[in-house]
Amino acid sequence: MKLEKMATIGRTITPAGTDGSDFEHRQRVATHYQASALNKSRLKYCIFFHYLLFFVMLAKLSADILDRLDIFILEIEELDIPKPLWWEYIWCISFPLSFLGLEAIKKNRVSLMRYYRLGVLLFALVPICYAGVYYFFDVWTYLKHEVEEDLENIEWWQGYPYGMLWYAFLIVALQIHLFTLHFSQKLLDAWLARISGRKQE
């Protein structure tokens, strides 16, 4: 009797009617849910910081928007904000796309998340990269100048090199958009793995 008890020590008892594979499946499902929850939270943070950047851009565009609406505010006019370039307005299109991403997060919709990723790539990342190239000469000239005459060829605003101000914005925006694409891809991987697991059942 003692020998039989000793023989059962360390041996896993499998419930009747199962070979144990369902436990492994539940473990995989739990892992997918954990990855989904974690990356949902991270993606929401990215979207939140995207909102903050949008309001910074909106403040920059305010003078041009008010001018188009024939609204005159002396305090804003006195700031002498440079006229916007086309990429600034195109980048703003990425703001409403964030609601598409939030809807995808809420409903675990693969198709919506793919559209959101495409929108971020086209309307956020591409304009940011274009702006980086556009202002590169001014930034390079400012960083490498040896005499004051070299700085006469770059644009200034309120005593600051305009390109450097934009680069501060662009570097932050680039990181946010890249993290957005990364975490959204992680979400897609988790969702697709879960869908694949359901089909195999």
C-alpha atoms as a PDB file:
ATOM      1  CA  MET A   1       0.000   0.000   0.000  1.00  0.00           C
ATOM      2  CA  LYS A   2       2.817   2.390   0.892  1.00  0.00           C
ATOM      3  CA  LEU A   3       4.574   1.564  -2.370  1.00  0.00           C
ATOM      4  CA  GLU A   4       1.449   2.497  -4.345  1.00  0.00           C
ATOM      5  CA  LYS A   5       1.197   5.872  -2.558  1.00  0.00           C
ATOM      6  CA  MET A   6       4.857   6.590  -3.216  1.00  0.00           C
ATOM      7  CA  ALA A   7       4.424   5.760  -6.884  1.00  0.00           C
ATOM      8  CA  THR A   8       1.705   8.369  -7.239  1.00  0.00           C
ATOM      9  CA  ILE A   9       3.824  11.160  -5.723  1.00  0.00           C
ATOM     10  CA  GLY A  10       4.922  13.694  -8.375  1.00  0.00           C
ATOM     11  CA  ARG A  11       2.522  12.280 -10.932  1.00  0.00           C
ATOM     12  CA  THR A  12      -0.072  14.688 -12.390  1.00  0.00           C
ATOM     13  CA  ILE A  13      -3.631  13.468 -12.171  1.00  0.00           C
ATOM     14  CA  THR A  14      -5.533  14.124 -15.392  1.00  0.00           C
ATOM     15  CA  PRO A  15      -9.292  14.561 -14.998  1.00  0.00           C
ATOM     16  CA  ALA A  16     -11.487  12.048 -16.731  1.00  0.00           C
ATOM     17  CA  GLY A  17     -12.520  12.951 -20.268  1.00  0.00           C
ATOM     18  CA  THR A  18      -9.482  15.097 -21.076  1.00  0.00           C
ATOM     19  CA  ASP A  19      -5.880  14.556 -22.103  1.00  0.00           C
ATOM     20  CA  GLY A  20      -4.635  17.781 -20.511  1.00  0.00           C
ATOM     21  CA  SER A  21      -4.409  19.742 -23.754  1.00  0.00           C
ATOM     22  CA  ASP A  22      -7.358  21.934 -22.746  1.00  0.00           C
ATOM     23  CA  PHE A  23      -5.292  23.257 -19.837  1.00  0.00           C
ATOM     24  CA  GLU A  24      -2.516  24.266 -22.228  1.00  0.00           C
ATOM     25  CA  HIS A  25      -5.105  25.932 -24.448  1.00  0.00           C
ATOM     26  CA  ARG A  26      -6.483  27.914 -21.503  1.00  0.00           C
ATOM     27  CA  GLN A  27      -2.956  29.004 -20.648  1.00  0.00           C
ATOM     28  CA  ARG A  28      -2.403  30.263 -24.190  1.00  0.00           C
ATOM     29  CA  VAL A  29      -5.729  32.104 -24.148  1.00  0.00           C
ATOM     30  CA  ALA A  30      -4.842  33.715 -20.807  1.00  0.00           C
ATOM     31  CA  THR A  31      -1.505  34.844 -22.253  1.00  0.00           C
ATOM     32  CA  HIS A  32      -3.245  36.424 -25.253  1.00  0.00           C
ATOM     33  CA  TYR A  33      -5.676  38.246 -22.957  1.00  0.00           C
ATOM     34  CA  GLN A  34      -2.811  39.563 -20.830  1.00  0.00           C
ATOM     35  CA  ALA A  35      -0.917  40.780 -23.898  1.00  0.00           C
ATOM     36  CA  SER A  36      -4.078  42.396 -25.236  1.00  0.00           C
ATOM     37  CA  ALA A  37      -4.838  44.213 -21.970  1.00  0.00           C
ATOM     38  CA  LEU A  38      -1.258  45.431 -21.583  1.00  0.00           C
ATOM     39  CA  ASN A  39      -0.950  46.756 -25.122  1.00  0.00           C
ATOM     40  CA  LYS A  40      -4.398  48.338 -25.003  1.00  0.00           C
ATOM     41  CA  SER A  41      -3.259  50.382 -22.026  1.00  0.00           C
ATOM     42  CA  ARG A  42      -0.011  51.372 -23.727  1.00  0.00           C
ATOM     43  CA  LEU A  43      -1.772  52.327 -26.945  1.00  0.00           C
ATOM     44  CA  LYS A  44      -4.225  54.515 -25.024  1.00  0.00           C
ATOM     45  CA  TYR A  45      -1.270  56.378 -23.525  1.00  0.00           C
ATOM     46  CA  CYS A  46       0.103  56.949 -27.028  1.00  0.00           C
ATOM     47  CA  ILE A  47      -3.252  58.300 -28.173  1.00  0.00           C
ATOM     48  CA  PHE A  48      -3.391  60.590 -25.131  1.00  0.00           C
ATOM     49  CA  PHE A  49       0.019  62.074 -25.961  1.00  0.00           C
ATOM     50  CA  HIS A  50      -1.120  62.380 -29.570  1.00  0.00           C
ATOM     51  CA  TYR A  51      -3.977  64.560 -28.300  1.00  0.00           C
ATOM     52  CA  LEU A  52      -1.524  66.795 -26.458  1.00  0.00           C
ATOM     53  CA  LEU A  53       0.544  67.230 -29.609  1.00  0.00           C
ATOM     54  CA  PHE A  54      -2.598  68.038 -31.573  1.00  0.00           C
ATOM     55  CA  PHE A  55      -3.444  70.927 -29.254  1.00  0.00           C
ATOM     56  CA  VAL A  56       0.116  72.223 -29.622  1.00  0.00           C
ATOM     57  CA  MET A  57      -0.307  72.106 -33.400  1.00  0.00           C
ATOM     58  CA  LEU A  58      -3.735  73.713 -33.138  1.00  0.00           C
ATOM     59  CA  ALA A  59      -2.231  76.595 -31.177  1.00  0.00           C
ATOM     60  CA  LYS A  60       0.366  77.039 -33.910  1.00  0.00           C
ATOM     61  CA  LEU A  61      -2.315  77.004 -36.622  1.00  0.00           C
ATOM     62  CA  SER A  62      -4.659  79.313 -34.724  1.00  0.00           C
ATOM     63  CA  ALA A  63      -3.411  82.475 -36.432  1.00  0.00           C
ATOM     64  CA  ASP A  64      -3.938  81.025 -39.910  1.00  0.00           C
ATOM     65  CA  ILE A  65      -7.340  79.573 -39.006  1.00  0.00           C
ATOM     66  CA  LEU A  66      -8.553  82.892 -37.570  1.00  0.00           C
ATOM     67  CA  ASP A  67      -7.220  84.707 -40.611  1.00  0.00           C
ATOM     68  CA  ARG A  68      -9.190  82.419 -42.930  1.00  0.00           C
ATOM     69  CA  LEU A  69     -12.298  83.082 -40.838  1.00  0.00           C
ATOM     70  CA  ASP A  70     -11.660  86.858 -40.970  1.00  0.00           C
ATOM     71  CA  ILE A  71     -11.371  86.998 -37.193  1.00  0.00           C
ATOM     72  CA  PHE A  72      -8.850  89.501 -35.899  1.00  0.00           C
ATOM     73  CA  ILE A  73      -7.279  89.088 -32.456  1.00  0.00           C
ATOM     74  CA  LEU A  74      -4.505  91.580 -31.820  1.00  0.00           C
ATOM     75  CA  GLU A  75      -2.605  89.458 -29.303  1.00  0.00           C
ATOM     76  CA  ILE A  76      -2.338  86.553 -31.735  1.00  0.00           C
ATOM     77  CA  GLU A  77      -1.435  88.788 -34.671  1.00  0.00           C
ATOM     78  CA  GLU A  78       1.382  90.333 -32.662  1.00  0.00           C
ATOM     79  CA  LEU A  79       2.969  86.908 -32.231  1.00  0.00           C
ATOM     80  CA  ASP A  80       3.728  86.962 -35.963  1.00  0.00           C
ATOM     81  CA  ILE A  81       3.381  83.184 -36.255  1.00  0.00           C
ATOM     82  CA  PRO A  82       4.820  81.918 -39.566  1.00  0.00           C
ATOM     83  CA  LYS A  83       2.368  80.737 -42.191  1.00  0.00           C
ATOM     84  CA  PRO A  84       1.737  76.976 -41.985  1.00  0.00           C
ATOM     85  CA  LEU A  85       2.891  74.487 -44.577  1.00  0.00           C
ATOM     86  CA  TRP A  86       0.633  71.838 -46.095  1.00  0.00           C
ATOM     87  CA  TRP A  87       2.053  69.032 -43.947  1.00  0.00           C
ATOM     88  CA  GLU A  88       0.800  70.697 -40.758  1.00  0.00           C
ATOM     89  CA  TYR A  89      -2.834  70.463 -41.820  1.00  0.00           C
ATOM     90  CA  ILE A  90      -2.390  66.944 -43.170  1.00  0.00           C
ATOM     91  CA  TRP A  91      -0.894  65.868 -39.848  1.00  0.00           C
ATOM     92  CA  CYS A  92      -4.014  67.193 -38.096  1.00  0.00           C
ATOM     93  CA  ILE A  93      -6.087  64.616 -39.983  1.00  0.00           C
ATOM     94  CA  SER A  94      -4.443  62.000 -37.776  1.00  0.00           C
ATOM     95  CA  PHE A  95      -6.307  63.430 -34.762  1.00  0.00           C
ATOM     96  CA  PRO A  96      -9.829  62.202 -35.650  1.00  0.00           C
ATOM     97  CA  LEU A  97      -8.304  58.880 -36.691  1.00  0.00           C
ATOM     98  CA  SER A  98      -7.462  58.292 -33.036  1.00  0.00           C
ATOM     99  CA  PHE A  99     -11.171  57.718 -32.380  1.00  0.00           C
ATOM    100  CA  LEU A 100     -10.992  54.864 -34.869  1.00  0.00           C
ATOM    101  CA  GLY A 101      -8.177  53.382 -32.810  1.00  0.00           C
ATOM    102  CA  LEU A 102     -10.138  53.762 -29.577  1.00  0.00           C
ATOM    103  CA  GLU A 103     -13.140  52.064 -31.155  1.00  0.00           C
ATOM    104  CA  ALA A 104     -10.921  49.203 -32.302  1.00  0.00           C
ATOM    105  CA  ILE A 105      -9.558  48.850 -28.763  1.00  0.00           C
ATOM    106  CA  LYS A 106     -13.045  48.857 -27.280  1.00  0.00           C
ATOM    107  CA  LYS A 107     -14.462  46.207 -29.619  1.00  0.00           C
ATOM    108  CA  ASN A 108     -11.298  44.207 -30.405  1.00  0.00           C
ATOM    109  CA  ARG A 109     -11.875  44.868 -34.094  1.00  0.00           C
ATOM    110  CA  VAL A 110      -9.005  43.724 -36.292  1.00  0.00           C
ATOM    111  CA  SER A 111     -10.234  45.585 -39.386  1.00  0.00           C
ATOM    112  CA  LEU A 112     -10.611  48.900 -37.534  1.00  0.00           C
ATOM    113  CA  MET A 113      -7.149  48.565 -36.043  1.00  0.00           C
ATOM    114  CA  ARG A 114      -5.664  47.960 -39.488  1.00  0.00           C
ATOM    115  CA  TYR A 115      -7.377  51.079 -40.847  1.00  0.00           C
ATOM    116  CA  TYR A 116      -6.123  53.033 -37.854  1.00  0.00           C
ATOM    117  CA  ARG A 117      -2.548  51.876 -38.410  1.00  0.00           C
ATOM    118  CA  LEU A 118      -2.759  52.829 -42.079  1.00  0.00           C
ATOM    119  CA  GLY A 119      -4.100  56.260 -41.133  1.00  0.00           C
ATOM    120  CA  VAL A 120      -1.292  56.843 -38.632  1.00  0.00           C
ATOM    121  CA  LEU A 121       1.262  55.848 -41.237  1.00  0.00           C
ATOM    122  CA  LEU A 122      -0.124  58.091 -43.994  1.00  0.00           C
ATOM    123  CA  PHE A 123      -1.394  61.118 -42.079  1.00  0.00           C
ATOM    124  CA  ALA A 124       0.946  61.208 -39.085  1.00  0.00           C
ATOM    125  CA  LEU A 125       4.241  59.509 -39.833  1.00  0.00           C
ATOM    126  CA  VAL A 126       4.661  60.602 -43.465  1.00  0.00           C
ATOM    127  CA  PRO A 127       4.082  64.342 -42.756  1.00  0.00           C
ATOM    128  CA  ILE A 128       6.435  64.170 -39.773  1.00  0.00           C
ATOM    129  CA  CYS A 129       9.170  62.607 -41.900  1.00  0.00           C
ATOM    130  CA  TYR A 130       8.605  65.199 -44.618  1.00  0.00           C
ATOM    131  CA  ALA A 131       8.942  68.023 -42.086  1.00  0.00           C
ATOM    132  CA  GLY A 132      12.134  66.474 -40.746  1.00  0.00           C
ATOM    133  CA  VAL A 133      13.657  66.601 -44.215  1.00  0.00           C
ATOM    134  CA  TYR A 134      12.257  70.079 -44.909  1.00  0.00           C
ATOM    135  CA  TYR A 135      13.824  71.685 -41.829  1.00  0.00           C
ATOM    136  CA  PHE A 136      17.000  69.625 -41.843  1.00  0.00           C
ATOM    137  CA  PHE A 137      19.101  72.288 -43.579  1.00  0.00           C
ATOM    138  CA  ASP A 138      18.147  74.979 -41.048  1.00  0.00           C
ATOM    139  CA  VAL A 139      18.828  72.688 -38.110  1.00  0.00           C
ATOM    140  CA  TRP A 140      22.141  71.511 -39.534  1.00  0.00           C
ATOM    141  CA  THR A 141      23.212  75.074 -40.286  1.00  0.00           C
ATOM    142  CA  TYR A 142      22.324  76.210 -36.774  1.00  0.00           C
ATOM    143  CA  LEU A 143      24.168  73.352 -35.086  1.00  0.00           C
ATOM    144  CA  LYS A 144      27.278  73.579 -37.251  1.00  0.00           C
ATOM    145  CA  HIS A 145      27.578  77.333 -37.792  1.00  0.00           C
ATOM    146  CA  GLU A 146      30.956  78.931 -37.106  1.00  0.00           C
ATOM    147  CA  VAL A 147      30.195  82.574 -37.873  1.00  0.00           C
ATOM    148  CA  GLU A 148      27.045  84.605 -37.312  1.00  0.00           C
ATOM    149  CA  GLU A 149      26.678  85.217 -41.038  1.00  0.00           C
ATOM    150  CA  ASP A 150      25.803  81.541 -41.496  1.00  0.00           C
ATOM    151  CA  LEU A 151      22.640  82.061 -39.451  1.00  0.00           C
ATOM    152  CA  GLU A 152      21.265  84.708 -41.784  1.00  0.00           C
ATOM    153  CA  ASN A 153      20.004  82.033 -44.169  1.00  0.00           C
ATOM    154  CA  ILE A 154      17.777  80.252 -41.660  1.00  0.00           C
ATOM    155  CA  GLU A 155      14.294  81.191 -40.459  1.00  0.00           C
ATOM    156  CA  TRP A 156      13.791  82.641 -36.987  1.00  0.00           C
ATOM    157  CA  TRP A 157      10.766  83.168 -34.757  1.00  0.00           C
ATOM    158  CA  GLN A 158      10.747  85.136 -31.507  1.00  0.00           C
ATOM    159  CA  GLY A 159      14.531  84.945 -31.386  1.00  0.00           C
ATOM    160  CA  TYR A 160      14.649  81.152 -31.787  1.00  0.00           C
ATOM    161  CA  PRO A 161      15.649  79.109 -34.837  1.00  0.00           C
ATOM    162  CA  TYR A 162      12.341  78.013 -36.343  1.00  0.00           C
ATOM    163  CA  GLY A 163      13.673  74.665 -37.530  1.00  0.00           C
ATOM    164  CA  MET A 164      14.948  73.755 -34.058  1.00  0.00           C
ATOM    165  CA  LEU A 165      11.542  74.502 -32.544  1.00  0.00           C
ATOM    166  CA  TRP A 166       9.929  72.218 -35.075  1.00  0.00           C
ATOM    167  CA  TYR A 167      12.492  69.496 -34.477  1.00  0.00           C
ATOM    168  CA  ALA A 168      11.574  69.456 -30.784  1.00  0.00           C
ATOM    169  CA  PHE A 169       7.982  68.767 -31.838  1.00  0.00           C
ATOM    170  CA  LEU A 170       8.946  66.294 -34.557  1.00  0.00           C
ATOM    171  CA  ILE A 171      11.172  64.145 -32.353  1.00  0.00           C
ATOM    172  CA  VAL A 172       8.425  63.720 -29.756  1.00  0.00           C
ATOM    173  CA  ALA A 173       5.781  63.087 -32.421  1.00  0.00           C
ATOM    174  CA  LEU A 174       7.963  60.546 -34.211  1.00  0.00           C
ATOM    175  CA  GLN A 175       8.429  58.520 -31.036  1.00  0.00           C
ATOM    176  CA  ILE A 176       4.715  58.599 -30.233  1.00  0.00           C
ATOM    177  CA  HIS A 177       3.720  57.473 -33.724  1.00  0.00           C
ATOM    178  CA  LEU A 178       6.311  54.696 -33.819  1.00  0.00           C
ATOM    179  CA  PHE A 179       5.188  53.418 -30.421  1.00  0.00           C
ATOM    180  CA  THR A 180       1.590  53.646 -31.639  1.00  0.00           C
ATOM    181  CA  LEU A 181       2.378  51.420 -34.604  1.00  0.00           C
ATOM    182  CA  HIS A 182       4.337  49.029 -32.391  1.00  0.00           C
ATOM    183  CA  PHE A 183       1.663  48.567 -29.726  1.00  0.00           C
ATOM    184  CA  SER A 184      -1.149  48.384 -32.276  1.00  0.00           C
ATOM    185  CA  GLN A 185       0.742  45.606 -34.066  1.00  0.00           C
ATOM    186  CA  LYS A 186       1.145  43.780 -30.753  1.00  0.00           C
ATOM    187  CA  LEU A 187      -2.607  44.050 -30.274  1.00  0.00           C
ATOM    188  CA  LEU A 188      -3.268  42.691 -33.737  1.00  0.00           C
ATOM    189  CA  ASP A 189      -0.954  39.751 -33.066  1.00  0.00           C
ATOM    190  CA  ALA A 190      -2.784  38.937 -29.824  1.00  0.00           C
ATOM    191  CA  TRP A 191      -6.222  39.228 -31.417  1.00  0.00           C
ATOM    192  CA  LEU A 192      -5.295  37.160 -34.463  1.00  0.00           C
ATOM    193  CA  ALA A 193      -3.723  34.475 -32.279  1.00  0.00           C
ATOM    194  CA  ARG A 194      -6.916  34.275 -30.239  1.00  0.00           C
ATOM    195  CA  ILE A 195      -9.050  34.046 -33.381  1.00  0.00           C
ATOM    196  CA  SER A 196      -6.787  31.315 -34.721  1.00  0.00           C
ATOM    197  CA  GLY A 197      -7.106  29.424 -31.437  1.00  0.00           C
ATOM    198  CA  ARG A 198     -10.892  29.541 -31.633  1.00  0.00           C
ATOM    199  CA  LYS A 199     -10.870  28.113 -35.145  1.00  0.00           C
ATOM    200  CA  GLN A 200      -8.710  25.204 -34.020  1.00  0.00           C
ATOM    201  CA  GLU A 201     -11.134  24.225 -31.262  1.00  0.00           C
END
